[in-house]
Amino acid sequence: MLSFFSDQIDKHKAVSEEEKTINDLEQSEGSHFPGDDYRPSDRKNWMDGLDVEKLTLNKIVWPGTHDSATNDIGIPLVSRPLAECQTLSIYDQLVLGTRVLDIRVQEDRHICHGILTSYNVDAVIDDVIRFLSETHSEIIILEMRTEYGHKDPPEFETYLTNKLGQFLIQQDDDLFNKAVSEILPKRVICIWKPRESPKPSRGGLLWNSDYLKDNWIDTDLPWKKFESNLKHLSEQQPLSSRKYFYRVENTVTPQADNPVVWVKPVTDRIRKYARLFISQCVAKGCGDKLQILSTDLIEEDFVDACVGLTHARIEGKV
């Protein structure tokens, strides 16, 4: 029993030391970067507010959400705080400016996060279509994947193409250098990641897992995650030659052996340092490599930071 309490004290100290390290970095070096003062006048249409003739896909810093469809997960006040990575609906996230969605499903086509479940994936698709019907130039990356430990929904590739066919952007390695204006009126890059079913074929309406990569690590330590994100990003190809999307998740994950297991207090250890991460990317020569930046509990300032760096790229400031 004494060893258990001793371990918990040590873990609390480790978290506190890492929070101090990342806070000290912000205090000493600041969170400024090219475009940090830019604010889109209309987050719902922020791509349209930029020059879509000059805005190529590889210049976009895509604001993304982690575990996007968990706003209604589990039982309120009981299991929900253990898995609720977003409080907004998919539609409200898109209106706020989110452009990359991370959707996890199980065999019956319901949203899930581990063993916890939520609404049918139809609700996600309906929200996406509603948003697309209200906008004209916004492109979305929609990642659909079977959750770890679950079976693939039967005929899910057919389901996705039937539901979203008119909006789907065909897989094309040359797409990354194209301007948004060249891609429209198609609006959705849909990446389907099954666990056992065959992955989508190249050149089809759905993209496969080869086109969305990351180097996620399972930790609740903010500085460890911050450093890992910078290291792995620095190892990627520059955007000008990259033929896949690379995601950095500005999140940390509750651990079962830690007394703090609710999502919000854990992820808040790193969530507020998104601007610091962008500034460090630029300072360390990775400003031309950052592509998708995802977060838990997305807010306006996170979107503004991503759009600001995107604007700076269009202006040739990065």
mmCIF file of C-alpha atoms in Angstrom, residues 72-272:
data_model
loop_
_atom_site.group_PDB
_atom_site.id
_atom_site.type_symbol
_atom_site.label_atom_id
_atom_site.label_comp_id
_atom_site.label_asym_id
_atom_site.label_seq_id
_atom_site.Cartn_x
_atom_site.Cartn_y
_atom_site.Cartn_z
ATOM 1 C CA ASP A 72 -22.186 12.193 -26.603
ATOM 2 C CA ILE A 73 -20.050 9.226 -25.570
ATOM 3 C CA GLY A 74 -20.890 7.035 -22.595
ATOM 4 C CA ILE A 75 -23.024 8.079 -19.618
ATOM 5 C CA PRO A 76 -23.073 11.765 -18.576
ATOM 6 C CA LEU A 77 -21.108 12.475 -15.366
ATOM 7 C CA VAL A 78 -20.199 8.779 -15.065
ATOM 8 C CA SER A 79 -18.214 7.366 -17.983
ATOM 9 C CA ARG A 80 -18.359 10.363 -20.340
ATOM 10 C CA PRO A 81 -15.528 12.332 -18.668
ATOM 11 C CA LEU A 82 -13.264 9.329 -19.299
ATOM 12 C CA ALA A 83 -13.629 9.561 -23.082
ATOM 13 C CA GLU A 84 -15.135 12.926 -24.058
ATOM 14 C CA CYS A 85 -12.389 14.467 -26.207
ATOM 15 C CA GLN A 86 -14.805 16.951 -27.841
ATOM 16 C CA THR A 87 -17.878 18.689 -26.441
ATOM 17 C CA LEU A 88 -19.116 20.107 -29.760
ATOM 18 C CA SER A 89 -21.100 18.255 -32.414
ATOM 19 C CA ILE A 90 -19.394 17.529 -35.732
ATOM 20 C CA TYR A 91 -21.369 20.333 -37.379
ATOM 21 C CA ASP A 92 -20.397 22.840 -34.691
ATOM 22 C CA GLN A 93 -16.752 21.816 -34.956
ATOM 23 C CA LEU A 94 -16.812 22.441 -38.705
ATOM 24 C CA VAL A 95 -18.487 25.818 -38.225
ATOM 25 C CA LEU A 96 -15.770 26.692 -35.685
ATOM 26 C CA GLY A 97 -13.133 25.951 -38.332
ATOM 27 C CA THR A 98 -12.168 22.307 -37.878
ATOM 28 C CA ARG A 99 -11.173 20.716 -41.190
ATOM 29 C CA VAL A 100 -9.865 17.285 -40.148
ATOM 30 C CA LEU A 101 -12.172 14.827 -38.391
ATOM 31 C CA ASP A 102 -11.102 11.637 -36.602
ATOM 32 C CA ILE A 103 -14.121 9.289 -36.554
ATOM 33 C CA ARG A 104 -13.993 5.841 -34.931
ATOM 34 C CA VAL A 105 -16.609 3.186 -35.511
ATOM 35 C CA GLN A 106 -17.471 -0.346 -34.481
ATOM 36 C CA GLU A 107 -19.168 -3.211 -36.283
ATOM 37 C CA ASP A 108 -22.727 -1.853 -35.936
ATOM 38 C CA ARG A 109 -21.672 1.554 -37.355
ATOM 39 C CA HIS A 110 -21.924 3.301 -34.007
ATOM 40 C CA ILE A 111 -19.261 5.696 -32.801
ATOM 41 C CA CYS A 112 -17.051 4.272 -30.089
ATOM 42 C CA HIS A 113 -14.017 5.083 -27.970
ATOM 43 C CA GLY A 114 -12.664 1.888 -26.505
ATOM 44 C CA ILE A 115 -15.612 0.083 -24.940
ATOM 45 C CA LEU A 116 -17.796 3.209 -24.736
ATOM 46 C CA THR A 117 -20.304 3.884 -27.506
ATOM 47 C CA SER A 118 -22.318 6.773 -28.875
ATOM 48 C CA TYR A 119 -24.620 7.631 -31.785
ATOM 49 C CA ASN A 120 -24.772 6.017 -35.216
ATOM 50 C CA VAL A 121 -22.228 7.265 -37.757
ATOM 51 C CA ASP A 122 -25.164 8.561 -39.835
ATOM 52 C CA ALA A 123 -25.215 11.557 -37.473
ATOM 53 C CA VAL A 124 -21.618 12.387 -38.457
ATOM 54 C CA ILE A 125 -22.333 12.100 -42.181
ATOM 55 C CA ASP A 126 -25.478 14.213 -41.853
ATOM 56 C CA ASP A 127 -23.523 16.953 -40.049
ATOM 57 C CA VAL A 128 -20.802 16.913 -42.709
ATOM 58 C CA ILE A 129 -23.342 17.166 -45.532
ATOM 59 C CA ARG A 130 -25.196 19.959 -43.750
ATOM 60 C CA PHE A 131 -21.966 21.929 -43.439
ATOM 61 C CA LEU A 132 -21.020 21.331 -47.058
ATOM 62 C CA SER A 133 -24.451 22.510 -48.194
ATOM 63 C CA GLU A 134 -23.953 25.805 -46.336
ATOM 64 C CA THR A 135 -20.441 26.549 -47.634
ATOM 65 C CA HIS A 136 -18.755 26.631 -51.032
ATOM 66 C CA SER A 137 -14.956 26.429 -50.760
ATOM 67 C CA GLU A 138 -14.220 24.511 -47.556
ATOM 68 C CA ILE A 139 -12.391 21.189 -47.987
ATOM 69 C CA ILE A 140 -12.572 18.537 -45.261
ATOM 70 C CA ILE A 141 -10.340 15.579 -44.480
ATOM 71 C CA LEU A 142 -12.662 12.925 -43.055
ATOM 72 C CA GLU A 143 -10.803 10.036 -41.438
ATOM 73 C CA MET A 144 -12.979 6.994 -40.796
ATOM 74 C CA ARG A 145 -11.438 4.079 -38.937
ATOM 75 C CA THR A 146 -12.453 0.962 -37.104
ATOM 76 C CA GLU A 147 -11.640 1.431 -33.429
ATOM 77 C CA TYR A 148 -8.910 -0.744 -31.938
ATOM 78 C CA GLY A 149 -10.311 -4.024 -30.628
ATOM 79 C CA HIS A 150 -13.444 -3.845 -32.800
ATOM 80 C CA LYS A 151 -14.516 -5.428 -36.084
ATOM 81 C CA ASP A 152 -15.049 -3.531 -39.320
ATOM 82 C CA PRO A 153 -18.614 -2.490 -40.168
ATOM 83 C CA PRO A 154 -19.796 -4.685 -43.071
ATOM 84 C CA GLU A 155 -19.690 -3.035 -46.519
ATOM 85 C CA PHE A 156 -18.600 0.258 -44.987
ATOM 86 C CA GLU A 157 -16.643 1.375 -48.048
ATOM 87 C CA THR A 158 -19.829 1.103 -50.097
ATOM 88 C CA TYR A 159 -21.748 2.962 -47.391
ATOM 89 C CA LEU A 160 -19.293 5.872 -47.460
ATOM 90 C CA THR A 161 -19.230 6.201 -51.239
ATOM 91 C CA ASN A 162 -23.037 6.045 -51.436
ATOM 92 C CA LYS A 163 -23.465 8.701 -48.759
ATOM 93 C CA LEU A 164 -20.710 11.099 -49.835
ATOM 94 C CA GLY A 165 -20.104 10.246 -53.483
ATOM 95 C CA GLN A 166 -20.972 13.640 -54.950
ATOM 96 C CA PHE A 167 -18.476 15.365 -52.596
ATOM 97 C CA LEU A 168 -15.592 12.880 -52.654
ATOM 98 C CA ILE A 169 -12.186 13.920 -53.999
ATOM 99 C CA GLN A 170 -10.607 11.030 -55.882
ATOM 100 C CA GLN A 171 -7.250 9.796 -54.622
ATOM 101 C CA ASP A 172 -4.513 11.504 -56.612
ATOM 102 C CA ASP A 173 -0.827 11.890 -55.688
ATOM 103 C CA ASP A 174 -0.707 15.155 -57.613
ATOM 104 C CA LEU A 175 -3.487 16.696 -55.534
ATOM 105 C CA PHE A 176 -1.181 18.144 -52.885
ATOM 106 C CA ASN A 177 0.236 20.774 -55.243
ATOM 107 C CA LYS A 178 -3.162 21.810 -56.599
ATOM 108 C CA ALA A 179 -4.987 24.956 -55.557
ATOM 109 C CA VAL A 180 -8.307 24.662 -53.771
ATOM 110 C CA SER A 181 -9.928 26.380 -56.757
ATOM 111 C CA GLU A 182 -8.773 23.495 -59.016
ATOM 112 C CA ILE A 183 -10.252 20.847 -56.718
ATOM 113 C CA LEU A 184 -13.683 22.384 -56.221
ATOM 114 C CA PRO A 185 -16.562 21.561 -56.371
ATOM 115 C CA LYS A 186 -15.375 18.292 -54.798
ATOM 116 C CA ARG A 187 -14.961 18.866 -51.074
ATOM 117 C CA VAL A 188 -14.124 15.744 -49.035
ATOM 118 C CA ILE A 189 -10.938 13.706 -48.794
ATOM 119 C CA CYS A 190 -12.288 10.571 -47.106
ATOM 120 C CA ILE A 191 -9.681 8.231 -45.624
ATOM 121 C CA TRP A 192 -11.029 4.801 -44.684
ATOM 122 C CA LYS A 193 -8.915 2.688 -42.330
ATOM 123 C CA PRO A 194 -10.416 -0.785 -41.789
ATOM 124 C CA ARG A 195 -8.736 -3.308 -39.505
ATOM 125 C CA GLU A 196 -9.384 -6.512 -41.457
ATOM 126 C CA SER A 197 -11.225 -5.564 -44.649
ATOM 127 C CA PRO A 198 -9.196 -4.708 -47.775
ATOM 128 C CA LYS A 199 -8.010 -1.117 -47.763
ATOM 129 C CA PRO A 200 -9.242 1.234 -50.515
ATOM 130 C CA SER A 201 -7.434 0.945 -53.827
ATOM 131 C CA ARG A 202 -5.251 3.745 -55.165
ATOM 132 C CA GLY A 203 -7.054 6.052 -57.549
ATOM 133 C CA GLY A 204 -10.475 5.384 -56.033
ATOM 134 C CA LEU A 205 -13.000 7.625 -54.306
ATOM 135 C CA LEU A 206 -11.682 6.689 -50.866
ATOM 136 C CA TRP A 207 -8.109 7.162 -49.679
ATOM 137 C CA ASN A 208 -6.300 4.511 -47.644
ATOM 138 C CA SER A 209 -4.120 4.654 -44.532
ATOM 139 C CA ASP A 210 -0.959 5.285 -46.578
ATOM 140 C CA TYR A 211 -2.144 8.864 -47.008
ATOM 141 C CA LEU A 212 -2.594 9.848 -43.350
ATOM 142 C CA LYS A 213 0.355 9.214 -41.060
ATOM 143 C CA ASP A 214 1.343 10.164 -37.534
ATOM 144 C CA ASN A 215 3.666 9.102 -34.717
ATOM 145 C CA TRP A 216 1.283 9.003 -31.788
ATOM 146 C CA ILE A 217 2.692 8.041 -28.383
ATOM 147 C CA ASP A 218 0.600 6.987 -25.403
ATOM 148 C CA THR A 219 1.581 9.310 -22.559
ATOM 149 C CA ASP A 220 0.075 11.776 -20.114
ATOM 150 C CA LEU A 221 3.334 13.740 -19.824
ATOM 151 C CA PRO A 222 3.114 17.052 -21.729
ATOM 152 C CA TRP A 223 6.795 17.764 -22.322
ATOM 153 C CA LYS A 224 7.469 14.184 -23.414
ATOM 154 C CA LYS A 225 4.666 14.485 -25.982
ATOM 155 C CA PHE A 226 5.745 17.995 -27.057
ATOM 156 C CA GLU A 227 9.337 16.858 -27.684
ATOM 157 C CA SER A 228 8.209 13.687 -29.453
ATOM 158 C CA ASN A 229 5.928 15.677 -31.758
ATOM 159 C CA LEU A 230 8.763 18.036 -32.720
ATOM 160 C CA LYS A 231 11.234 15.192 -33.255
ATOM 161 C CA HIS A 232 8.968 13.139 -35.508
ATOM 162 C CA LEU A 233 7.815 16.190 -37.456
ATOM 163 C CA SER A 234 11.428 17.189 -38.135
ATOM 164 C CA GLU A 235 11.978 13.759 -39.734
ATOM 165 C CA GLN A 236 9.191 14.230 -42.304
ATOM 166 C CA GLN A 237 9.653 15.347 -45.884
ATOM 167 C CA PRO A 238 8.984 19.029 -46.656
ATOM 168 C CA LEU A 239 5.416 19.724 -47.750
ATOM 169 C CA SER A 240 6.583 20.590 -51.266
ATOM 170 C CA SER A 241 7.595 16.962 -51.898
ATOM 171 C CA ARG A 242 5.257 15.072 -49.543
ATOM 172 C CA LYS A 243 2.569 12.844 -51.050
ATOM 173 C CA TYR A 244 0.685 12.094 -47.841
ATOM 174 C CA PHE A 245 -0.883 13.974 -44.946
ATOM 175 C CA TYR A 246 1.051 14.026 -41.672
ATOM 176 C CA ARG A 247 -0.751 14.679 -38.400
ATOM 177 C CA VAL A 248 0.603 16.022 -35.135
ATOM 178 C CA GLU A 249 -1.697 15.565 -32.147
ATOM 179 C CA ASN A 250 -1.302 18.245 -29.492
ATOM 180 C CA THR A 251 -2.853 15.928 -26.906
ATOM 181 C CA VAL A 252 -1.898 13.758 -23.959
ATOM 182 C CA THR A 253 -3.763 10.652 -22.839
ATOM 183 C CA PRO A 254 -5.039 9.611 -19.389
ATOM 184 C CA GLN A 255 -3.204 6.586 -18.019
ATOM 185 C CA ALA A 256 -4.854 3.803 -16.034
ATOM 186 C CA ASP A 257 -2.158 3.837 -13.339
ATOM 187 C CA ASN A 258 -2.629 7.542 -12.634
ATOM 188 C CA PRO A 259 -5.320 8.884 -10.259
ATOM 189 C CA VAL A 260 -6.327 11.546 -12.795
ATOM 190 C CA VAL A 261 -8.135 9.686 -15.598
ATOM 191 C CA TRP A 262 -10.639 12.242 -16.898
ATOM 192 C CA VAL A 263 -9.795 13.591 -20.335
ATOM 193 C CA LYS A 264 -10.044 17.340 -19.726
ATOM 194 C CA PRO A 265 -7.674 17.830 -16.767
ATOM 195 C CA VAL A 266 -5.105 15.577 -18.427
ATOM 196 C CA THR A 267 -5.220 17.016 -21.952
ATOM 197 C CA ASP A 268 -5.235 20.576 -20.570
ATOM 198 C CA ARG A 269 -1.603 19.959 -19.623
ATOM 199 C CA ILE A 270 -0.650 20.441 -23.283
ATOM 200 C CA ARG A 271 -3.730 21.837 -25.025
ATOM 201 C CA LYS A 272 -2.940 25.473 -24.205
#
